[in-house]
PDB file of C-alpha atoms and ligand atoms in Angstrom:
ATOM      1  CA  MET J  65       5.487 -26.347 -23.837  1.00  0.00           C
ATOM      2  CA  ALA J  66       6.971 -26.399 -21.259  1.00  0.00           C
ATOM      3  CA  LYS J  67      10.606 -28.193 -20.889  1.00  0.00           C
ATOM      4  CA  LYS J  68      12.294 -30.543 -18.338  1.00  0.00           C
ATOM      5  CA  LEU J  69      16.145 -28.929 -16.960  1.00  0.00           C
ATOM      6  CA  LYS J  70      18.770 -30.550 -16.383  1.00  0.00           C
ATOM      7  CA  ILE J  71      19.945 -29.602 -13.160  1.00  0.00           C
ATOM      8  CA  LEU J  72      23.362 -29.016 -11.422  1.00  0.00           C
ATOM      9  CA  ILE J  73      24.814 -30.427  -9.737  1.00  0.00           C
ATOM     10  CA  PHE J  74      27.347 -29.947  -6.048  1.00  0.00           C
ATOM     11  CA  PRO J  75      30.365 -29.418  -7.348  1.00  0.00           C
ATOM     12  CA  ASP J  76      29.583 -28.909 -10.176  1.00  0.00           C
ATOM     13  CA  PRO J  77      32.297 -24.889 -10.718  1.00  0.00           C
ATOM     14  CA  ARG J  78      29.004 -24.087 -13.098  1.00  0.00           C
ATOM     15  CA  LEU J  79      27.086 -23.359  -9.780  1.00  0.00           C
ATOM     16  CA  ARG J  80      29.879 -20.995  -8.863  1.00  0.00           C
ATOM     17  CA  LYS J  81      29.842 -18.500 -11.816  1.00  0.00           C
ATOM     18  CA  VAL J  82      28.563 -15.313 -10.969  1.00  0.00           C
ATOM     19  CA  ALA J  83      24.947 -14.634 -12.527  1.00  0.00           C
ATOM     20  CA  LYS J  84      24.403 -11.467 -14.817  1.00  0.00           C
ATOM     21  CA  LYS J  85      21.872  -8.886 -14.482  1.00  0.00           C
ATOM     22  CA  VAL J  86      18.434  -9.811 -17.274  1.00  0.00           C
ATOM     23  CA  THR J  87      17.786  -6.631 -18.460  1.00  0.00           C
ATOM     24  CA  LYS J  88      16.207  -7.753 -21.518  1.00  0.00           C
ATOM     25  CA  PHE J  89      12.181  -8.513 -20.672  1.00  0.00           C
ATOM     26  CA  ASP J  90      11.372 -10.244 -23.514  1.00  0.00           C
ATOM     27  CA  LYS J  91       9.828 -13.919 -24.331  1.00  0.00           C
ATOM     28  CA  SER J  92      13.454 -15.623 -24.571  1.00  0.00           C
ATOM     29  CA  LEU J  93      12.820 -14.364 -20.569  1.00  0.00           C
ATOM     30  CA  GLU J  94       9.221 -15.995 -20.222  1.00  0.00           C
ATOM     31  CA  SER J  95      10.364 -19.585 -21.665  1.00  0.00           C
ATOM     32  CA  LEU J  96      13.528 -20.101 -19.676  1.00  0.00           C
ATOM     33  CA  ALA J  97      10.730 -19.367 -16.316  1.00  0.00           C
ATOM     34  CA  ASN J  98       8.874 -21.547 -17.211  1.00  0.00           C
ATOM     35  CA  ASP J  99      10.997 -24.306 -17.847  1.00  0.00           C
ATOM     36  CA  MET J 100      12.419 -23.365 -14.755  1.00  0.00           C
ATOM     37  CA  LEU J 101       8.932 -23.844 -12.924  1.00  0.00           C
ATOM     38  CA  GLU J 102       7.953 -27.395 -14.834  1.00  0.00           C
ATOM     39  CA  THR J 103      11.590 -28.192 -13.978  1.00  0.00           C
ATOM     40  CA  MET J 104      11.575 -27.549 -10.157  1.00  0.00           C
ATOM     41  CA  TYR J 105       7.777 -29.105 -10.306  1.00  0.00           C
ATOM     42  CA  ILE J 106       9.119 -32.381 -11.466  1.00  0.00           C
ATOM     43  CA  ALA J 107      11.765 -31.864  -8.727  1.00  0.00           C
ATOM     44  CA  ASN J 108       9.375 -31.028  -6.053  1.00  0.00           C
ATOM     45  CA  GLY J 109      11.567 -28.438  -4.773  1.00  0.00           C
ATOM     46  CA  ILE J 110      10.809 -24.391  -3.441  1.00  0.00           C
ATOM     47  CA  GLY J 111      12.430 -22.773  -5.575  1.00  0.00           C
ATOM     48  CA  LEU J 112      15.171 -22.634  -8.253  1.00  0.00           C
ATOM     49  CA  ALA J 113      18.077 -19.929  -9.154  1.00  0.00           C
ATOM     50  CA  ALA J 114      18.343 -20.033 -12.627  1.00  0.00           C
ATOM     51  CA  THR J 115      22.429 -20.698 -12.350  1.00  0.00           C
ATOM     52  CA  GLN J 116      20.951 -23.793 -11.629  1.00  0.00           C
ATOM     53  CA  VAL J 117      20.266 -25.041 -14.978  1.00  0.00           C
ATOM     54  CA  ASP J 118      23.415 -23.118 -15.492  1.00  0.00           C
ATOM     55  CA  ARG J 119      21.714 -19.599 -17.110  1.00  0.00           C
ATOM     56  CA  HIS J 120      23.991 -17.500 -15.946  1.00  0.00           C
ATOM     57  CA  ILE J 121      21.232 -14.916 -15.375  1.00  0.00           C
ATOM     58  CA  ARG J 122      19.887 -13.184 -12.555  1.00  0.00           C
ATOM     59  CA  LEU J 123      16.628 -15.476 -12.013  1.00  0.00           C
ATOM     60  CA  ILE J 124      14.908 -16.759  -9.304  1.00  0.00           C
ATOM     61  CA  VAL J 125      11.276 -19.041  -9.735  1.00  0.00           C
ATOM     62  CA  MET J 126       9.388 -20.365  -6.653  1.00  0.00           C
ATOM     63  CA  ASP J 127       6.658 -22.288  -5.167  1.00  0.00           C
ATOM     64  CA  LEU J 128       6.073 -22.237  -1.508  1.00  0.00           C
ATOM     65  CA  SER J 129       2.400 -23.335  -1.452  1.00  0.00           C
ATOM     66  CA  GLU J 130       1.625 -26.624  -0.559  1.00  0.00           C
ATOM     67  CA  GLU J 131      -0.754 -27.143  -3.083  1.00  0.00           C
ATOM     68  CA  ARG J 132       1.919 -26.206  -5.880  1.00  0.00           C
ATOM     69  CA  ASP J 133      -0.047 -23.720  -7.386  1.00  0.00           C
ATOM     70  CA  ASP J 134       1.315 -20.325  -6.454  1.00  0.00           C
ATOM     71  CA  PRO J 135       4.314 -20.059  -9.220  1.00  0.00           C
ATOM     72  CA  ARG J 136       6.377 -16.774  -8.294  1.00  0.00           C
ATOM     73  CA  ILE J 137       8.976 -15.032 -10.580  1.00  0.00           C
ATOM     74  CA  PHE J 138      11.989 -12.834  -8.738  1.00  0.00           C
ATOM     75  CA  ILE J 139      14.116 -11.227 -11.837  1.00  0.00           C
ATOM     76  CA  ASN J 140      17.170  -9.561 -10.221  1.00  0.00           C
ATOM     77  CA  PRO J 141      16.740  -9.654  -6.802  1.00  0.00           C
ATOM     78  CA  THR J 142      18.432  -8.346  -4.307  1.00  0.00           C
ATOM     79  CA  PHE J 143      17.813  -7.623  -0.180  1.00  0.00           C
ATOM     80  CA  LYS J 144      18.534  -4.882   2.747  1.00  0.00           C
ATOM     81  CA  ILE J 145      19.080  -6.675   6.054  1.00  0.00           C
ATOM     82  CA  LEU J 146      17.224  -4.815   8.424  1.00  0.00           C
ATOM     83  CA  LYS J 147      18.109  -3.097  11.866  1.00  0.00           C
ATOM     84  CA  ASN J 148      15.392  -5.395  13.677  1.00  0.00           C
ATOM     85  CA  HIS J 149      16.025  -8.804  12.248  1.00  0.00           C
ATOM     86  CA  LYS J 150      17.037 -11.823  14.435  1.00  0.00           C
ATOM     87  CA  LEU J 151      18.942 -14.727  13.086  1.00  0.00           C
ATOM     88  CA  PHE J 152      16.739 -17.829  12.433  1.00  0.00           C
ATOM     89  CA  GLU J 153      17.771 -21.542  11.931  1.00  0.00           C
ATOM     90  CA  PHE J 154      16.043 -23.515   9.061  1.00  0.00           C
ATOM     91  CA  GLU J 155      16.807 -26.828   7.838  1.00  0.00           C
ATOM     92  CA  GLU J 156      17.695 -26.392   3.550  1.00  0.00           C
ATOM     93  CA  GLY J 157      17.224 -28.285   1.162  1.00  0.00           C
ATOM     94  CA  CYS J 158      19.115 -27.685  -2.543  1.00  0.00           C
ATOM     95  CA  LEU J 159      18.215 -29.090  -5.485  1.00  0.00           C
ATOM     96  CA  SER J 160      21.615 -29.307  -6.852  1.00  0.00           C
ATOM     97  CA  ILE J 161      22.655 -30.692  -3.674  1.00  0.00           C
ATOM     98  CA  PRO J 162      20.101 -34.168  -3.651  1.00  0.00           C
ATOM     99  CA  GLY J 163      20.183 -35.643  -0.509  1.00  0.00           C
ATOM    100  CA  PHE J 164      20.968 -33.903   2.208  1.00  0.00           C
ATOM    101  CA  ASN J 165      19.508 -31.125   4.473  1.00  0.00           C
ATOM    102  CA  GLU J 166      21.831 -28.997   6.434  1.00  0.00           C
ATOM    103  CA  THR J 167      20.541 -26.656   8.782  1.00  0.00           C
ATOM    104  CA  ILE J 168      21.082 -22.891   8.008  1.00  0.00           C
ATOM    105  CA  THR J 169      21.241 -19.449   9.822  1.00  0.00           C
ATOM    106  CA  ARG J 170      20.089 -16.125   8.197  1.00  0.00           C
ATOM    107  CA  PRO J 171      18.790 -13.126   9.153  1.00  0.00           C
ATOM    108  CA  ASP J 172      15.131 -12.994   9.449  1.00  0.00           C
ATOM    109  CA  LYS J 173      13.658  -9.745   8.436  1.00  0.00           C
ATOM    110  CA  ILE J 174      14.777  -8.197   5.318  1.00  0.00           C
ATOM    111  CA  GLU J 175      13.211  -5.881   2.577  1.00  0.00           C
ATOM    112  CA  LEU J 176      12.907  -7.415  -1.314  1.00  0.00           C
ATOM    113  CA  THR J 177      13.372  -5.347  -4.037  1.00  0.00           C
ATOM    114  CA  TRP J 178      12.994  -7.398  -7.666  1.00  0.00           C
ATOM    115  CA  GLN J 179      11.667  -6.863 -11.084  1.00  0.00           C
ATOM    116  CA  ASP J 180       8.819  -9.298 -12.481  1.00  0.00           C
ATOM    117  CA  ILE J 181       8.703 -11.335 -16.288  1.00  0.00           C
ATOM    118  CA  LYS J 182       7.216  -7.606 -17.502  1.00  0.00           C
ATOM    119  CA  GLY J 183      10.138  -5.864 -15.478  1.00  0.00           C
ATOM    120  CA  ASN J 184       7.926  -4.154 -13.225  1.00  0.00           C
ATOM    121  CA  GLN J 185       9.802  -2.835 -10.270  1.00  0.00           C
ATOM    122  CA  HIS J 186       8.919  -4.503  -7.240  1.00  0.00           C
ATOM    123  CA  ILE J 187       9.341  -3.822  -3.288  1.00  0.00           C
ATOM    124  CA  ASP J 188       8.420  -5.988  -0.439  1.00  0.00           C
ATOM    125  CA  LYS J 189       9.458  -6.818   3.268  1.00  0.00           C
ATOM    126  CA  PRO J 190       8.538 -10.226   3.702  1.00  0.00           C
ATOM    127  CA  GLU J 191       7.815 -13.266   6.302  1.00  0.00           C
ATOM    128  CA  GLY J 192       8.381 -16.421   7.031  1.00  0.00           C
ATOM    129  CA  LEU J 193       9.833 -18.856   4.283  1.00  0.00           C
ATOM    130  CA  LEU J 194      10.358 -16.964   2.063  1.00  0.00           C
ATOM    131  CA  THR J 195      12.781 -14.890   3.156  1.00  0.00           C
ATOM    132  CA  VAL J 196      14.792 -17.868   3.753  1.00  0.00           C
ATOM    133  CA  CYS J 197      14.333 -18.947   0.539  1.00  0.00           C
ATOM    134  CA  ILE J 198      15.225 -16.409  -1.505  1.00  0.00           C
ATOM    135  CA  GLN J 199      18.342 -15.861   0.487  1.00  0.00           C
ATOM    136  CA  HIS J 200      19.166 -19.689  -0.457  1.00  0.00           C
ATOM    137  CA  GLU J 201      18.473 -19.003  -4.112  1.00  0.00           C
ATOM    138  CA  ILE J 202      19.793 -15.112  -4.455  1.00  0.00           C
ATOM    139  CA  ASP J 203      23.245 -16.476  -2.738  1.00  0.00           C
ATOM    140  CA  HIS J 204      23.252 -19.649  -5.907  1.00  0.00           C
ATOM    141  CA  LEU J 205      23.393 -16.561  -8.326  1.00  0.00           C
ATOM    142  CA  ASP J 206      26.091 -15.168  -6.408  1.00  0.00           C
ATOM    143  CA  GLY J 207      27.583 -18.881  -6.455  1.00  0.00           C
ATOM    144  CA  LYS J 208      27.624 -19.829  -3.644  1.00  0.00           C
ATOM    145  CA  LEU J 209      25.783 -22.627  -2.519  1.00  0.00           C
ATOM    146  CA  MET J 210      24.018 -24.007   1.678  1.00  0.00           C
ATOM    147  CA  VAL J 211      26.725 -26.034   2.302  1.00  0.00           C
ATOM    148  CA  ASP J 212      29.186 -23.238   2.183  1.00  0.00           C
ATOM    149  CA  TYR J 213      27.633 -22.349   5.368  1.00  0.00           C
ATOM    150  CA  ILE J 214      29.226 -25.746   6.964  1.00  0.00           C
ATOM    151  CA  SER J 215      32.356 -27.513   8.174  1.00  0.00           C
ATOM    152  CA  ALA J 216      34.911 -28.122   5.491  1.00  0.00           C
ATOM    153  CA  LEU J 217      34.862 -31.404   6.473  1.00  0.00           C
ATOM    154  CA  LYS J 218      30.814 -31.856   6.099  1.00  0.00           C
ATOM    155  CA  ARG J 219      31.137 -30.352   2.927  1.00  0.00           C
ATOM    156  CA  ASP J 220      34.024 -32.578   1.600  1.00  0.00           C
ATOM    157  CA  ARG J 221      31.757 -35.869   3.269  1.00  0.00           C
ATOM    158  CA  ILE J 222      28.617 -34.448   0.836  1.00  0.00           C
ATOM    159  CA  ARG J 223      31.131 -33.635  -1.967  1.00  0.00           C
ATOM    160  CA  SER J 224      32.758 -37.379  -2.127  1.00  0.00           C
ATOM    161  CA  LYS J 225      28.820 -38.581  -2.085  1.00  0.00           C
ATOM    162  CA  LEU J 226      27.230 -37.176  -4.767  1.00  0.00           C
ATOM    163  CA  LEU J 227      30.180 -36.996  -6.902  1.00  0.00           C
ATOM    164  CA  LYS J 228      30.016 -41.417  -6.992  1.00  0.00           C
ATOM    165  CA  GLU J 229      26.495 -40.734  -7.308  1.00  0.00           C
ATOM    166  CA  TYR J 230      26.242 -38.137 -10.150  1.00  0.00           C
ATOM    167  CA  THR J 231      29.631 -38.764 -12.106  1.00  0.00           C
TER     168      THR J 231
HETATM  169 NI1  LIG N 224      19.501 -24.380  -3.642  1.00  0.00          NI
END
């Protein structure tokens, strides 16, 4: 049975750790991925990085479907920005920054490489929401948060509000 994990809330310093590459594709990886999916669904999120549940490995789960029936797992994901990209604005949210949405600008065309739960390699040129979401989640694995893209003033305001609410 999958269990709900605790999600770290900004400005928890553990959100700043850089995650390590996954090298072992075993049962414990599978069970962590399932627990993360459960946690993401309960929190009503569309993506969750292992960093956010204080596990510092390069693992992301996601479900971009409206029906919430299309769970996806990305392991060791990396991306290249394609030459013909444009910048694309999207209002992003984050389960580690509850209650705040910010408009973030990111490139709209990438080539994405990842491994699945069995360790098989995949490569794809995603479109739409997946492009934005995967960049947001890979940022988490690198200790980066969407608040790093906004002004320090705004970021400080979010920090003090969340500190008051969650500690
Ligand atoms: Ni996030």
